[in-house]
XYZ file of C-alpha atoms in Angstrom:
292
model
C -125.978 135.186 20.661
C -126.175 132.032 22.655
C -125.647 128.662 21.010
C -129.060 127.473 22.098
C -130.803 130.269 20.259
C -128.788 129.502 17.122
C -129.868 125.890 17.277
C -133.472 126.919 17.679
C -133.258 129.175 14.645
C -131.696 126.414 12.555
C -134.361 123.971 13.638
C -137.097 126.429 12.726
C -135.566 127.008 9.302
C -135.198 123.283 8.719
C -138.803 122.611 9.734
C -140.011 125.420 7.513
C -138.102 124.096 4.527
C -139.340 120.616 5.220
C -142.907 121.872 5.449
C -142.533 123.748 2.172
C -141.001 120.697 0.568
C -143.866 118.520 1.765
C -146.389 121.036 0.519
C -144.685 121.176 -2.862
C -144.637 117.397 -3.087
C -148.289 117.226 -2.118
C -149.223 119.770 -4.774
C -147.153 117.914 -7.326
C -148.782 114.652 -6.284
C -152.257 116.162 -6.567
C -151.491 117.572 -10.003
C -150.119 114.225 -11.145
C -153.161 112.423 -9.775
C -155.496 114.840 -11.554
C -153.689 114.328 -14.859
C -153.674 110.587 -14.323
C -157.381 110.520 -13.486
C -158.167 112.583 -16.583
C -156.247 110.224 -18.859
C -157.810 107.164 -17.232
C -161.293 108.680 -17.633
C -160.688 109.302 -21.356
C -159.392 105.769 -21.786
C -162.377 104.373 -19.897
C -164.861 106.293 -22.063
C -163.193 105.176 -25.287
C -163.077 101.571 -24.129
C -166.725 101.656 -23.045
C -167.771 103.128 -26.382
C -165.846 100.463 -28.272
C -167.367 97.657 -26.190
C -170.847 99.119 -26.772
C -170.261 99.086 -30.539
C -169.078 95.490 -30.430
C -172.112 94.369 -28.443
C -174.890 96.430 -30.067
C -173.649 97.577 -33.490
C -171.783 94.488 -34.648
C -174.073 94.017 -37.672
C -173.160 97.365 -39.246
C -169.656 97.675 -37.821
C -166.953 98.098 -40.466
C -163.313 97.150 -40.292
C -162.028 100.750 -40.725
C -164.080 101.887 -37.716
C -162.644 99.020 -35.631
C -159.130 100.048 -36.626
C -159.919 103.654 -35.716
C -161.098 102.555 -32.273
C -157.932 100.515 -31.739
C -155.793 103.453 -32.862
C -157.588 105.747 -30.411
C -157.080 103.300 -27.530
C -153.422 102.855 -28.430
C -152.845 106.605 -28.488
C -154.515 107.076 -25.125
C -152.440 104.271 -23.581
C -149.268 105.887 -24.893
C -150.317 109.217 -23.400
C -151.000 107.523 -20.057
C -147.546 105.932 -20.104
C -145.981 109.311 -20.843
C -147.767 110.806 -17.839
C -146.515 107.997 -15.601
C -142.946 108.291 -16.907
C -142.800 112.073 -16.726
C -140.019 113.462 -14.591
C -142.416 115.584 -12.549
C -144.636 112.625 -11.738
C -143.725 111.086 -8.379
C -143.384 107.355 -7.957
C -146.793 106.200 -6.852
C -145.384 102.916 -5.606
C -143.575 104.838 -2.878
C -146.824 106.323 -1.614
C -148.585 104.611 1.262
C -152.386 104.610 1.481
C -153.880 104.134 4.914
C -157.665 103.866 5.330
C -158.767 106.298 8.015
C -162.458 105.449 8.233
C -164.048 102.041 7.792
C -167.785 101.672 7.996
C -170.243 98.921 7.117
C -172.856 101.551 6.171
C -173.618 102.645 2.638
C -171.672 105.733 1.542
C -173.322 107.865 -1.139
C -170.197 109.931 -1.821
C -168.198 106.764 -2.331
C -170.908 105.464 -4.648
C -170.749 108.648 -6.736
C -166.944 108.730 -6.931
C -166.671 105.066 -7.851
C -169.675 105.256 -10.239
C -171.628 102.713 -8.224
C -168.918 100.058 -8.078
C -168.040 100.382 -4.348
C -171.079 101.131 -2.180
C -169.464 100.274 1.168
C -165.900 100.792 2.419
C -165.755 98.094 5.063
C -163.254 95.582 6.364
C -164.269 93.087 3.691
C -163.557 95.230 0.620
C -160.479 97.118 1.845
C -158.019 94.220 1.295
C -159.286 93.766 -2.266
C -159.198 97.439 -3.274
C -156.034 98.552 -1.476
C -153.735 95.624 -2.055
C -150.628 96.251 -4.109
C -150.029 92.665 -5.181
C -151.975 90.929 -7.973
C -154.131 87.852 -7.587
C -152.399 84.539 -6.874
C -153.311 83.239 -10.336
C -151.800 86.300 -11.969
C -148.686 85.983 -9.839
C -148.305 82.359 -10.906
C -148.620 83.267 -14.582
C -146.111 86.077 -14.176
C -143.620 83.711 -12.558
C -144.098 81.208 -15.370
C -143.451 83.857 -18.016
C -140.384 85.060 -16.149
C -139.036 81.508 -15.963
C -139.618 80.920 -19.682
C -137.901 84.180 -20.526
C -134.915 83.268 -18.370
C -134.445 79.968 -20.218
C -133.811 81.730 -23.510
C -130.227 82.829 -23.931
C -129.219 86.333 -24.848
C -128.091 85.306 -28.350
C -131.299 83.400 -29.083
C -133.411 86.268 -27.814
C -131.457 88.727 -29.956
C -131.932 86.524 -33.034
C -135.663 86.289 -32.389
C -135.876 90.048 -31.991
C -133.966 90.628 -35.231
C -136.132 88.123 -37.101
C -139.304 89.743 -35.822
C -138.026 93.210 -36.716
C -137.146 92.006 -40.218
C -140.602 90.536 -40.729
C -142.231 93.741 -39.524
C -139.995 95.828 -41.798
C -140.868 93.700 -44.846
C -144.553 93.904 -44.039
C -144.416 97.670 -43.619
C -142.488 98.015 -46.874
C -145.079 95.985 -48.774
C -147.918 98.005 -47.280
C -146.183 101.279 -48.170
C -145.521 100.066 -51.712
C -149.152 99.072 -52.145
C -150.292 102.474 -50.896
C -147.935 104.286 -53.269
C -149.086 102.215 -56.232
C -152.741 102.798 -55.403
C -152.177 106.547 -55.035
C -150.195 106.797 -58.273
C -152.800 104.692 -60.066
C -155.538 107.016 -58.896
C -153.652 110.132 -60.000
C -152.641 109.069 -63.528
C -155.347 108.617 -66.234
C -156.533 105.213 -67.348
C -154.092 103.441 -69.636
C -155.273 103.058 -73.249
C -155.733 99.501 -74.434
C -155.573 100.395 -78.155
C -153.269 102.210 -80.558
C -154.877 105.365 -82.027
C -152.631 105.191 -85.112
C -153.770 101.644 -85.913
C -157.404 102.643 -85.413
C -157.088 105.626 -87.781
C -155.331 103.483 -90.381
C -158.084 100.834 -90.176
C -160.860 103.425 -90.570
C -159.076 105.037 -93.531
C -158.622 101.635 -95.197
C -162.283 100.649 -94.772
C -163.765 104.023 -95.720
C -161.388 105.225 -98.439
C -159.270 102.202 -99.325
C -156.174 104.004 -98.176
C -153.107 101.866 -97.728
C -154.474 98.788 -99.554
C -151.988 97.067 -101.918
C -152.688 95.630 -105.408
C -153.423 91.916 -105.351
C -154.564 89.542 -108.135
C -156.121 86.238 -107.084
C -154.999 83.067 -108.835
C -157.180 81.964 -111.775
C -158.823 85.346 -112.256
C -160.193 86.370 -115.632
C -158.312 88.693 -117.912
C -159.032 92.313 -118.430
C -160.733 91.777 -121.774
C -163.776 89.811 -120.552
C -167.058 91.744 -120.341
C -168.446 92.562 -116.915
C -164.986 92.487 -115.311
C -162.870 95.538 -114.489
C -160.079 96.176 -116.894
C -157.399 95.866 -114.224
C -159.087 93.064 -112.287
C -157.483 94.277 -109.081
C -158.273 96.174 -105.897
C -157.118 99.752 -106.341
C -156.130 102.106 -103.526
C -157.915 105.378 -102.763
C -161.292 106.807 -103.587
C -160.006 108.187 -106.905
C -159.015 104.685 -107.939
C -162.547 103.492 -107.181
C -164.011 106.193 -109.428
C -161.582 105.299 -112.188
C -162.691 101.675 -111.997
C -166.327 102.678 -112.408
C -165.610 104.999 -115.300
C -163.400 102.488 -117.034
C -165.903 99.691 -116.518
C -168.771 101.471 -118.253
C -167.219 101.588 -121.732
C -166.037 98.018 -121.421
C -169.580 96.824 -120.703
C -171.043 98.791 -123.624
C -168.321 97.687 -126.000
C -170.162 94.578 -127.380
C -173.311 96.497 -128.280
C -171.420 99.312 -129.929
C -169.236 96.896 -131.849
C -172.319 95.090 -133.178
C -173.861 98.331 -134.381
C -170.619 99.433 -135.979
C -170.283 96.100 -137.768
C -173.827 96.379 -139.070
C -173.208 99.899 -140.239
C -170.016 98.833 -141.898
C -171.765 95.984 -143.771
C -174.743 98.076 -144.939
C -173.880 101.739 -144.918
C -176.792 104.129 -144.516
C -179.243 101.489 -143.220
C -180.645 100.508 -139.851
C -179.346 97.463 -137.982
C -180.587 94.031 -138.948
C -182.865 93.630 -135.980
C -184.723 96.834 -136.641
C -184.918 96.091 -140.372
C -186.517 92.716 -139.726
C -189.198 94.319 -137.648
C -190.023 96.771 -140.397
C -190.239 94.033 -143.009
C -192.540 91.932 -140.903
C -194.880 94.867 -140.500
C -195.012 95.506 -144.267
C -195.662 91.826 -145.064
C -198.862 91.490 -143.004
C -201.121 88.692 -144.442
C -204.265 90.761 -144.319
C -203.881 93.368 -147.014
C -205.994 96.424 -147.080
C -208.247 96.662 -150.159
C -209.860 99.739 -151.517
C -213.577 99.638 -152.106
């Protein structure tokens, strides 16, 4: 085989491999662009919905729904960053975009793809839409931030980072503690604000006199006076209350019975003096009955 034919074969193989490599990179680029467009579309829809709620439903918008919207946007941004940082995603900054057709006429396909934002792809709009550098104002702000960051030393920056991390950790710990306390408070029953034993003892004391101690007030009358209980004290228990009533009855009737007994002892076999006086007064009526 001649050397020229060998070179031709090697060139053909190299071109074929290069073509396959380019095709593979193009397919990978298209797949990455499709995934990126899908994530951007989801983020755009969520952001548009959130802006609509803020503008039209602000009167009945609640704080939990706002936090849910922010959480959704944050999750979608994280997913978009993962797509951009994936190992199979090519570096888009290395890709060069060259406009092939420029026209001052209205393009309906371009209107549909850009959702009505870019009606014409002319020489006036190409520099704005295809530039890779930000606006001059944004560049100036970025330079200012970079300069301010460079002024801070590494030690000072590390201290600020540690202080911020400590504050965030304390805040998260307090929030977690509050959540745990609220959950545990919801699970356990309501704490009693009274002692059942004291309540039962109070009811028993009021209803039955249980647990009450004997007590004599100063200057109280003795047990021999009529109309007063023999003990003159507060007795414990329902049985004690019955005994007081039973013992009080004879003591109240004692004067009457003693008077009757004394009368009977003075005049045996006769009625008491009060009854006898009534009988005598009836027999000594001034108007005597005469027989005709």
